[in-house]
Amino acid sequence: MHTASQTGTAAPARRTLGQFIGGEATHRGTRAYECVYPATGESTYEVLEADAETTDAAVRAARRALGGPWAHMTAADRGAVLRRIAERITARADEFLRAEIIDTGKPVGLAAHLDIPRGAANFSAFADLAQHLSGETLTTHTADRRGALNYSLRRPRGVIAVICPWNLPLLLLTWKVAPALACGNAVVVKPSEETPATAMLLAEVMNEAGVPPGVYNVVNGFGQGSTGEHLVRHPGVSGVTFTGETSTGTAIMKGAADGIRPVSLELGGKNAAIVFADCDLQRAVAGSARSAFLNCGQVCLGTERVYVERAVFDEFVEMLAREAAALRPGDPFDPATTLGPLISAGHREKVQRYFALARRQGARVVTGGGIPPVAERLRGGYWIEPTIWTGLEETSDILQQEIFGPCCHVAPFDEEDEAINRVNASDYGLAAAVWTENLSRAHRVAARLEVGTTWVNSWFLRDLRASFGGSKRSGIGREGGVHGLDFYTETHNVCIKL
Ligand code: NAD
């Protein structure tokens, strides 16, 4: 195993991650598997896969915790605990940063700016939001004229299974755990098999912040036929919140159907941007580059289709290619690095298959399409070039399927209606970006897009109080603000005859 370089290359201490159950780290588990540093391909630490029995122990610990003080605390008291969690994440930001980078290979500038602060902010945001949980009160007319009063109570849903992907491990996990805890639930988290480190570090923070044992549990392992499936099918689980691929969402929904458990699904996307000729072109290019290449294109909201009004098409493509070429792959711990690797060898093979398909189908490769040169010690990593294509048919797999790499296809359009129809001609409906300086057009177009979020003259600008989620095959339900709290609580109507 290598040692730390000046710039802080992985240098992982050899260790084994197990589970976190009932407030304690445990080495329960069966098969051990290796995690890998995506920037070098080197093995980092081993993880023990939680079998059905271990997963059951975690769910039972969560159930027990629901009988304790947590579910009966006031929202204000739970909010205070959540704020302490946020403070402890911030105090231990360097450890979270290092764990996240070693798991994902993402550049330190990105993780320090986005993943870790958002991980903390999710807890403080939901500490506040849960104080504003309200129900409805109705006065009801009755035949005897004395009437009745209906009012609603909200109670925690119970044990929430939280199943997460690898692309934004801490951010997406806390985005679910924070509202679940704010509402008084207990959680059993299954991080991605590729990126378990920050979920386990968060377990330490939970103890430091005074979260009662069993309220936050972590089980590690794979999905189908493994920990993920054991968890989803466990009868002690009251609801499943999942972020990941659409095909996995289908499997999870089927698993949760036994026992009639609700699901909240944040799934894949094939997001588009529309660039009108009246836009601020420099801003549109910079925003589109960010949305296509951030986190090496491994963002569910990422733009993989760009439609540009014909008058500015050539100029846009040329400017976007310059932005792509300016990205710097390199040591993720070096602040000058702006492009990390893909998550795994398997994912790079998938992205490369799409690169080959694009060429076979006659795409013009404007830039990229290969593996970038990197320093000797990084050559075993899963590097890939930011890639831009033009010239493909709308029916091409490249324009229909989620690639999840640093790539986009740019196509010209002539009419506003045409652009809207092309954006909507997708099985997915997660997000879209519209670039225009024409206010009426911005509102008109946004209202017609079949997505859960439209950004106008921006991308990934998030107010945590706003709803977030996908239409069509991009998901079911909305997270964010009070919208998410509906999933984490159950409404109970009380009707009083006066
Ligand atoms: P994935 O679906 O392969 O895995 C996600 C998680 O599900 C992992 O923890 C995995 O172990 C688990 N899992 C897999 N099969 C399971 C099963 N049958 N039962 C229970 N659990 C199972 O996704 P990924 O490759 O980790 O992440 C990339 C995908 O996530 C992309 O499609 C991306 O668009 C999507 N994503 C969506 C959003 C969003 O908010 N809509 C955000 C981030 C990522």
Coordinates of C-alpha atoms and ligand atoms in Angstrom, one line a residue:
M1 CA 0.0 0.0 0.0
H2 CA 1.4 3.4 -0.9
T3 CA 2.0 6.2 1.5
A4 CA 0.9 9.9 1.5
S5 CA 2.4 12.2 -1.1
Q6 CA 2.8 15.9 -0.7
T7 CA -0.5 16.6 -2.3
G8 CA -2.2 13.9 -0.2
T9 CA -2.9 11.1 -2.6
A10 CA -5.1 8.4 -1.0
A11 CA -2.7 6.9 1.5
P12 CA -5.5 5.0 3.1
A13 CA -4.8 3.3 6.4
R14 CA -5.6 -0.4 6.0
R15 CA -8.8 -1.0 7.9
T16 CA -12.1 -2.9 7.8
L17 CA -15.5 -1.2 7.8
G18 CA -18.4 -3.2 9.2
Q19 CA -21.8 -2.0 10.3
F20 CA -23.2 0.5 12.8
I21 CA -26.0 -1.0 14.8
G22 CA -27.7 0.3 18.0
G23 CA -25.1 3.0 18.5
E24 CA -22.1 0.8 18.1
A25 CA -19.7 -0.1 15.3
T26 CA -19.6 -3.8 14.8
H27 CA -17.7 -6.2 12.6
R28 CA -20.8 -8.4 12.0
G29 CA -21.1 -9.4 8.4
T30 CA -20.1 -12.2 6.2
R31 CA -18.2 -11.7 2.9
A32 CA -15.5 -9.1 2.9
Y33 CA -15.0 -7.0 -0.3
E34 CA -12.5 -4.3 -1.3
C35 CA -13.1 -0.6 -1.9
V36 CA -11.0 1.1 -4.5
Y37 CA -9.6 4.7 -4.8
P38 CA -10.9 5.7 -8.3
A39 CA -8.0 8.0 -9.0
T40 CA -5.4 5.2 -8.9
G41 CA -7.4 2.0 -8.9
E42 CA -5.6 1.0 -5.6
S43 CA -7.5 -0.9 -3.0
T44 CA -8.3 1.3 0.0
Y45 CA -10.0 -0.8 2.8
E46 CA -12.2 -3.8 3.1
V47 CA -15.9 -3.8 3.9
L48 CA -18.0 -6.5 5.5
E49 CA -21.2 -7.3 3.7
A50 CA -24.2 -7.4 6.0
D51 CA -26.2 -10.6 5.5
A52 CA -29.9 -11.0 6.2
E53 CA -29.3 -11.7 9.9
T54 CA -27.2 -8.6 10.3
T55 CA -29.6 -6.4 8.4
D56 CA -32.4 -7.8 10.6
A57 CA -30.4 -6.8 13.7
A58 CA -30.1 -3.2 12.4
V59 CA -33.9 -3.0 11.7
R60 CA -34.6 -4.4 15.1
A61 CA -32.3 -1.8 16.7
A62 CA -34.2 0.9 14.8
R63 CA -37.5 -0.5 15.9
R64 CA -36.4 -0.5 19.6
A65 CA -35.2 3.1 19.3
L66 CA -38.7 4.1 18.2
G67 CA -40.0 2.9 21.5
G68 CA -37.5 5.2 23.3
P69 CA -37.3 9.0 23.8
W70 CA -36.6 9.9 20.2
A71 CA -40.0 9.6 18.7
H72 CA -41.6 11.5 21.7
M73 CA -39.2 14.4 21.8
T74 CA -40.5 17.8 20.7
A75 CA -39.6 18.9 17.2
A76 CA -37.6 21.7 18.9
D77 CA -35.5 19.3 20.9
R78 CA -34.9 17.0 17.9
G79 CA -34.0 20.2 16.0
A80 CA -31.3 21.0 18.6
V81 CA -29.8 17.5 18.1
L82 CA -29.8 17.9 14.3
R83 CA -28.0 21.3 14.7
R84 CA -25.3 19.5 16.8
I85 CA -24.9 17.0 14.0
A86 CA -24.4 19.8 11.5
E87 CA -21.8 21.4 13.9
R88 CA -19.9 18.1 14.3
I89 CA -19.8 17.5 10.5
T90 CA -18.4 21.0 10.1
A91 CA -15.9 20.5 13.0
R92 CA -14.7 17.2 11.4
A93 CA -14.9 18.6 7.8
D94 CA -11.3 17.5 7.0
E95 CA -12.0 13.9 7.9
F96 CA -15.3 13.9 5.9
L97 CA -13.5 15.5 2.9
R98 CA -10.7 12.9 2.9
A99 CA -13.1 10.0 3.3
E100 CA -15.3 11.3 0.5
I101 CA -12.3 11.9 -1.9
I102 CA -10.9 8.5 -1.2
D103 CA -14.2 6.8 -1.9
T104 CA -15.1 8.9 -5.1
G105 CA -11.9 10.5 -6.4
K106 CA -13.7 13.8 -6.7
P107 CA -11.6 16.9 -6.7
V108 CA -11.0 18.5 -3.3
G109 CA -12.3 21.9 -4.6
L110 CA -15.7 20.3 -5.4
A111 CA -16.1 18.2 -2.3
A112 CA -15.0 21.1 0.0
H113 CA -17.4 23.5 -1.8
L114 CA -20.4 21.1 -2.3
D115 CA -20.5 17.7 -0.7
I116 CA -19.3 18.4 2.9
P117 CA -21.0 21.8 3.5
R118 CA -24.2 20.5 2.0
G119 CA -24.0 17.4 4.3
A120 CA -24.0 19.7 7.3
A121 CA -26.5 22.2 5.8
N122 CA -29.0 19.4 5.3
F123 CA -29.2 18.8 9.0
S124 CA -29.6 22.5 9.9
A125 CA -32.2 23.1 7.2
F126 CA -34.4 20.2 8.3
A127 CA -33.9 21.2 12.0
D128 CA -35.7 24.4 11.0
L129 CA -38.2 23.0 8.6
A130 CA -39.5 20.3 11.0
Q131 CA -40.6 23.1 13.4
H132 CA -43.0 24.3 10.8
L133 CA -44.7 21.0 10.2
S134 CA -48.4 21.8 10.3
G135 CA -51.6 20.0 9.6
E136 CA -55.1 21.1 8.6
T137 CA -58.1 22.0 10.7
L138 CA -61.6 21.9 9.3
T139 CA -64.9 22.8 10.8
T140 CA -67.6 20.5 9.4
H141 CA -71.3 21.1 9.1
T142 CA -73.6 18.4 10.6
A143 CA -77.4 17.8 10.4
D144 CA -77.8 18.7 14.1
R145 CA -76.1 22.0 13.5
R146 CA -73.6 21.4 16.3
G147 CA -70.9 20.6 13.8
A148 CA -67.6 18.7 14.1
L149 CA -64.0 19.6 14.1
N150 CA -61.4 17.8 12.1
Y151 CA -57.8 18.2 12.7
S152 CA -54.7 16.3 11.6
L153 CA -51.8 14.9 13.6
R154 CA -48.6 13.9 12.1
R155 CA -46.6 11.0 13.5
P156 CA -43.2 9.6 12.4
R157 CA -43.6 6.9 9.8
G158 CA -41.4 4.4 11.7
V159 CA -38.2 2.8 10.4
I160 CA -37.0 4.3 7.2
A161 CA -34.7 2.4 4.9
V162 CA -32.3 4.8 3.2
I163 CA -30.6 3.5 0.1
C164 CA -28.0 5.7 -1.6
P165 CA -25.9 5.9 -4.8
W166 CA -22.1 6.6 -5.1
N167 CA -22.0 9.9 -6.9
L168 CA -22.7 12.4 -4.0
P169 CA -22.5 10.0 -1.1
L170 CA -22.7 12.3 1.9
L171 CA -24.9 14.9 0.3
L172 CA -27.6 12.5 -0.9
L173 CA -27.5 10.4 2.3
T174 CA -27.9 13.4 4.6
W175 CA -30.6 14.8 2.3
K176 CA -32.7 11.8 3.4
V177 CA -31.4 11.1 6.9
A178 CA -31.9 14.7 8.1
P179 CA -35.7 15.0 7.3
A180 CA -36.3 11.4 8.5
L181 CA -34.7 12.2 11.9
A182 CA -36.3 15.6 12.1
C183 CA -39.7 13.9 11.9
G184 CA -38.8 11.4 14.7
N185 CA -38.1 8.3 12.6
A186 CA -35.3 5.9 13.0
V187 CA -33.2 5.0 9.9
V188 CA -31.3 2.0 8.5
V189 CA -28.9 3.4 5.9
K190 CA -27.4 1.4 3.1
P191 CA -24.7 3.4 1.4
S192 CA -23.5 2.4 -2.0
E193 CA -21.1 -0.5 -1.9
E194 CA -18.5 1.8 -3.7
T195 CA -18.7 4.6 -1.1
P196 CA -19.4 3.6 2.5
A197 CA -16.9 5.7 4.3
T198 CA -18.8 8.9 5.0
A199 CA -21.9 7.1 6.2
M200 CA -19.7 5.3 8.8
L201 CA -18.0 8.6 9.8
L202 CA -21.5 10.1 10.2
A203 CA -22.2 7.3 12.7
E204 CA -19.5 8.6 15.0
V205 CA -21.0 12.1 14.7
M206 CA -24.4 10.8 15.6
N207 CA -23.0 9.5 18.9
E208 CA -21.1 12.8 19.5
A209 CA -24.3 14.8 18.9
G210 CA -26.4 12.7 21.4
V211 CA -28.6 10.8 18.9
P212 CA -30.0 7.9 20.9
P213 CA -28.7 4.4 20.0
G214 CA -30.6 2.7 17.2
V215 CA -31.9 5.9 15.7
Y216 CA -29.2 5.9 13.0
N217 CA -27.9 2.5 11.8
V218 CA -25.7 1.6 8.8
V219 CA -25.5 -1.7 7.0
N220 CA -23.0 -2.2 4.2
G221 CA -23.2 -4.4 1.2
F222 CA -24.5 -4.7 -2.3
G223 CA -28.0 -4.4 -3.8
Q224 CA -29.8 -7.3 -5.4
G225 CA -29.5 -10.5 -3.5
S226 CA -27.6 -8.7 -0.8
T227 CA -28.0 -6.1 1.9
G228 CA -30.1 -3.7 -0.1
E229 CA -32.7 -6.3 -1.0
H230 CA -32.7 -7.7 2.6
L231 CA -33.4 -4.3 3.9
V232 CA -36.1 -3.4 1.4
R233 CA -37.9 -6.7 2.0
H234 CA -37.6 -6.6 5.8
P235 CA -41.1 -6.4 7.3
G236 CA -39.9 -4.1 10.1
V237 CA -39.2 -1.4 7.5
S238 CA -42.0 1.2 7.2
G239 CA -40.9 3.0 4.1
V240 CA -38.0 3.1 1.6
T241 CA -36.3 6.2 0.3
F242 CA -34.0 5.5 -2.6
T243 CA -31.8 7.5 -4.9
G244 CA -30.2 5.6 -7.8
E245 CA -30.9 4.1 -11.2
T246 CA -34.4 3.7 -12.6
S247 CA -34.0 -0.1 -13.0
T248 CA -33.0 -0.4 -9.3
G249 CA -36.0 1.9 -8.4
T250 CA -38.3 -0.7 -10.2
A251 CA -36.8 -3.5 -8.2
I252 CA -37.1 -1.6 -4.9
M253 CA -40.7 -0.7 -5.6
K254 CA -41.5 -4.4 -6.2
G255 CA -39.8 -5.3 -2.9
A256 CA -41.6 -2.7 -1.0
A257 CA -45.0 -3.8 -2.4
D258 CA -44.9 -6.7 -0.1
G259 CA -46.3 -5.3 3.1
I260 CA -47.6 -2.1 1.3
R261 CA -44.6 0.1 2.2
P262 CA -44.4 3.5 0.6
V263 CA -41.4 4.5 -1.5
S264 CA -39.8 7.8 -2.4
L265 CA -37.7 7.4 -5.6
E266 CA -35.1 9.8 -7.0
L267 CA -34.0 8.1 -10.2
G268 CA -32.0 8.7 -13.4
G269 CA -32.2 11.5 -15.8
K270 CA -31.5 12.5 -19.4
N271 CA -31.6 16.2 -18.8
A272 CA -31.6 18.8 -21.5
A273 CA -30.7 22.5 -21.8
I274 CA -32.3 24.9 -24.3
V275 CA -30.0 27.8 -25.3
F276 CA -31.9 30.6 -27.0
A277 CA -30.0 33.0 -29.2
D278 CA -31.1 35.9 -27.0
C279 CA -29.2 34.5 -24.0
D280 CA -26.1 35.7 -22.3
L281 CA -23.9 33.3 -24.3
Q282 CA -20.9 33.3 -22.1
R283 CA -23.1 32.5 -19.1
A284 CA -24.9 29.8 -21.0
V285 CA -21.7 28.2 -22.1
A286 CA -20.2 28.3 -18.6
G287 CA -23.4 26.9 -17.1
S288 CA -23.8 24.2 -19.7
A289 CA -20.1 23.1 -19.2
R290 CA -20.6 22.9 -15.5
S291 CA -23.8 20.9 -15.9
A292 CA -22.3 18.5 -18.3
F293 CA -18.9 17.9 -16.7
L294 CA -19.2 18.6 -12.9
N295 CA -18.2 15.5 -10.9
C296 CA -17.0 14.0 -14.1
G297 CA -20.6 14.0 -15.4
Q298 CA -21.8 11.8 -12.5
V299 CA -24.6 14.1 -11.3
C300 CA -28.2 13.0 -11.8
L301 CA -29.1 16.6 -12.8
G302 CA -26.3 16.7 -15.4
T303 CA -27.1 17.9 -18.9
E304 CA -26.4 15.3 -21.5
R305 CA -28.5 17.0 -24.3
V306 CA -28.1 20.6 -25.3
Y307 CA -30.4 22.3 -27.9
V308 CA -29.0 25.5 -29.2
E309 CA -30.9 28.0 -31.4
R310 CA -29.3 27.8 -34.9
A311 CA -28.1 31.4 -35.0
V312 CA -25.6 30.8 -32.2
F313 CA -25.0 27.1 -32.6
D314 CA -21.5 27.1 -34.1
E315 CA -20.3 29.7 -31.7
F316 CA -21.8 27.9 -28.7
V317 CA -20.2 24.5 -29.7
E318 CA -16.8 26.2 -30.2
M319 CA -17.0 27.9 -26.8
L320 CA -18.2 24.8 -25.0
A321 CA -15.3 22.8 -26.5
R322 CA -12.9 25.3 -25.1
E323 CA -14.4 24.9 -21.6
A324 CA -14.1 21.1 -21.9
A325 CA -10.5 21.3 -22.9
A326 CA -9.7 23.7 -20.0
L327 CA -10.7 21.0 -17.4
R328 CA -7.7 19.6 -15.6
P329 CA -7.6 16.0 -14.6
G330 CA -5.1 15.2 -11.8
D331 CA -4.6 14.4 -8.2
P332 CA -8.0 14.9 -6.5
F333 CA -6.2 16.3 -3.4
D334 CA -4.6 19.0 -5.6
P335 CA -6.8 22.2 -5.5
A336 CA -5.8 22.9 -9.1
T337 CA -7.6 19.7 -10.3
T338 CA -11.0 20.3 -11.8
L339 CA -11.7 16.9 -13.3
G340 CA -11.8 13.7 -11.2
P341 CA -12.0 10.1 -12.5
L342 CA -15.2 8.0 -13.0
I343 CA -16.2 5.9 -10.0
S344 CA -15.0 2.5 -11.2
A345 CA -13.6 0.4 -14.0
G346 CA -17.0 -1.0 -14.7
H347 CA -18.6 2.4 -15.0
R348 CA -15.8 3.6 -17.3
E349 CA -16.3 0.6 -19.5
K350 CA -20.0 1.5 -19.7
V351 CA -19.2 5.2 -20.6
Q352 CA -16.6 4.0 -23.2
R353 CA -19.3 1.7 -24.8
Y354 CA -21.4 4.9 -25.3
F355 CA -18.4 6.7 -26.7
A356 CA -17.9 3.9 -29.3
L357 CA -21.6 3.8 -30.1
A358 CA -21.6 7.5 -30.8
R359 CA -18.8 7.2 -33.3
R360 CA -20.5 4.1 -34.9
Q361 CA -23.7 6.1 -35.3
G362 CA -21.9 8.9 -37.1
A363 CA -21.5 11.5 -34.4
R364 CA -19.0 14.3 -35.0
V365 CA -16.7 14.2 -31.9
V366 CA -16.1 17.9 -31.3
T367 CA -13.7 17.2 -28.4
G368 CA -12.7 14.2 -26.2
G369 CA -13.8 10.6 -26.7
G370 CA -10.7 9.1 -25.1
I371 CA -8.7 8.8 -21.9
P372 CA -6.7 11.8 -20.9
P373 CA -3.0 11.8 -20.1
V374 CA -2.4 11.8 -16.3
A375 CA 0.7 11.5 -14.1
E376 CA 2.3 8.1 -13.8
R377 CA 0.9 7.3 -10.3
L378 CA -2.7 8.0 -11.5
R379 CA -2.6 5.8 -14.5
G380 CA -4.5 3.0 -12.9
G381 CA -7.4 5.3 -12.2
Y382 CA -10.7 5.5 -14.2
W383 CA -10.0 8.7 -16.2
I384 CA -12.0 9.8 -19.2
E385 CA -12.0 12.9 -21.4
P386 CA -14.9 15.4 -21.3
T387 CA -16.6 14.7 -24.6
I388 CA -18.9 16.7 -26.9
W389 CA -20.8 15.3 -29.9
T390 CA -22.9 16.8 -32.6
G391 CA -24.8 15.3 -35.5
L392 CA -26.8 12.4 -34.0
E393 CA -30.4 11.6 -34.6
E394 CA -32.9 12.3 -31.8
T395 CA -33.7 8.5 -31.7
S396 CA -30.0 7.6 -31.0
D397 CA -29.3 5.8 -27.8
I398 CA -26.9 8.6 -27.0
L399 CA -29.8 11.0 -26.8
Q400 CA -32.2 8.6 -25.1
Q401 CA -30.2 6.7 -22.4
E402 CA -28.5 8.1 -19.3
I403 CA -24.7 7.8 -19.8
F404 CA -23.6 9.4 -16.5
G405 CA -20.3 10.5 -17.8
P406 CA -18.7 13.9 -18.7
C407 CA -20.4 14.2 -22.1
C408 CA -23.1 15.9 -24.0
H409 CA -24.6 16.0 -27.4
V410 CA -25.3 19.5 -28.9
A411 CA -28.0 19.9 -31.6
P412 CA -29.4 23.0 -33.4
F413 CA -33.1 24.0 -33.3
D414 CA -35.1 26.7 -35.2
E415 CA -38.4 27.1 -33.2
E416 CA -39.3 27.4 -29.6
D417 CA -42.0 24.7 -29.9
E418 CA -39.6 22.4 -31.6
A419 CA -37.0 22.7 -28.7
I420 CA -39.7 22.1 -26.1
N421 CA -41.0 19.0 -27.9
R422 CA -37.4 17.6 -28.3
V423 CA -36.7 18.1 -24.6
N424 CA -40.0 16.4 -23.7
A425 CA -39.4 13.4 -26.1
S426 CA -37.7 11.5 -23.3
D427 CA -38.7 8.7 -20.9
Y428 CA -37.0 10.7 -18.2
G429 CA -38.1 14.0 -16.6
L430 CA -35.7 15.1 -13.8
A431 CA -34.4 18.6 -14.7
A432 CA -33.9 21.1 -17.5
A433 CA -32.0 24.3 -18.0
V434 CA -33.3 27.3 -20.1
W435 CA -30.9 30.0 -21.2
T436 CA -32.6 33.2 -22.3
E437 CA -32.8 36.9 -21.4
N438 CA -36.4 37.0 -22.5
L439 CA -38.5 36.9 -19.4
S440 CA -41.8 35.9 -21.0
R441 CA -40.1 33.2 -22.9
A442 CA -38.5 31.8 -19.8
H443 CA -41.9 31.5 -18.0
R444 CA -43.6 30.1 -21.1
V445 CA -41.0 27.5 -21.8
A446 CA -40.6 26.4 -18.2
A447 CA -44.3 25.8 -17.8
R448 CA -44.3 23.3 -20.7
L449 CA -41.3 21.2 -19.7
E450 CA -42.1 17.8 -18.3
V451 CA -39.6 17.8 -15.5
G452 CA -39.4 18.2 -11.8
T453 CA -37.1 21.2 -11.8
T454 CA -36.3 23.8 -14.4
W455 CA -33.5 26.2 -14.0
V456 CA -33.5 29.5 -15.9
N457 CA -30.0 31.0 -16.4
S458 CA -28.5 28.7 -13.8
W459 CA -28.1 25.1 -13.0
F460 CA -28.0 23.2 -9.6
L461 CA -29.0 26.3 -7.7
R462 CA -30.8 24.7 -4.8
D463 CA -32.9 26.3 -2.1
L464 CA -33.4 23.4 0.3
R465 CA -37.0 24.5 1.0
A466 CA -37.9 24.0 -2.6
S467 CA -39.3 20.7 -3.9
F468 CA -37.0 18.3 -5.7
G469 CA -37.8 15.2 -7.7
G470 CA -38.4 13.7 -11.1
S471 CA -41.3 13.1 -13.4
K472 CA -41.8 10.1 -15.7
R473 CA -39.1 7.5 -15.1
S474 CA -37.0 9.9 -13.0
G475 CA -38.9 9.2 -9.8
I476 CA -41.9 9.2 -7.5
G477 CA -42.4 11.8 -4.8
R478 CA -40.8 15.1 -3.9
E479 CA -38.0 15.7 -1.5
G480 CA -37.0 19.1 -0.2
G481 CA -38.7 21.5 2.2
V482 CA -42.1 20.5 3.6
H483 CA -42.7 18.3 0.5
G484 CA -40.2 15.7 1.8
L485 CA -41.7 15.8 5.2
D486 CA -44.9 14.3 3.8
F487 CA -43.0 11.1 3.1
Y488 CA -41.4 10.9 6.6
T489 CA -44.6 11.4 8.5
E490 CA -48.0 9.8 8.5
T491 CA -51.1 12.0 8.7
H492 CA -53.8 11.0 11.2
N493 CA -57.1 12.8 11.1
V494 CA -59.1 13.3 14.3
C495 CA -62.8 14.1 13.9
I496 CA -64.6 15.4 17.0
K497 CA -68.3 15.7 17.0
L498 CA -69.2 18.9 18.9
Ligands
NAD1 P1 -27.7 2.0 -8.4 O1 -29.2 2.0 -8.6 O2 -26.9 1.0 -9.1 O3 -27.4 1.8 -6.8 C1 -27.9 2.7 -5.8 C2 -28.1 1.9 -4.5 O4 -29.1 0.9 -4.6 C3 -26.8 1.2 -4.1 O5 -26.6 1.4 -2.7 C4 -27.1 -0.2 -4.4 O6 -26.4 -1.2 -3.7 C5 -28.6 -0.3 -4.2 N1 -29.3 -1.4 -4.8 C6 -29.0 -1.9 -6.1 N2 -29.9 -2.9 -6.4 C7 -30.8 -3.0 -5.3 C8 -31.9 -3.8 -5.0 N3 -32.4 -4.7 -5.9 N4 -32.5 -3.6 -3.8 C9 -32.0 -2.7 -2.9 N5 -31.0 -1.9 -3.1 C10 -30.3 -2.0 -4.3 O7 -27.2 3.5 -8.7 P2 -25.8 4.1 -8.7 O8 -25.1 3.5 -9.9 O9 -25.2 3.9 -7.3 O10 -26.0 5.6 -8.9 C11 -26.1 6.2 -10.2 C12 -27.6 6.4 -10.5 O11 -28.2 7.2 -9.5 C13 -27.8 7.2 -11.8 O12 -28.8 6.5 -12.5 C14 -28.3 8.5 -11.3 O13 -29.0 9.2 -12.3 C15 -29.0 8.2 -10.1 N6 -29.1 9.4 -9.2 C16 -30.3 10.0 -9.1 C17 -30.4 11.1 -8.3 C18 -31.8 11.9 -8.2 O14 -31.9 12.7 -7.3 N7 -32.7 11.6 -9.1 C19 -29.3 11.6 -7.6 C20 -28.1 10.9 -7.8 C21 -28.0 9.8 -8.6

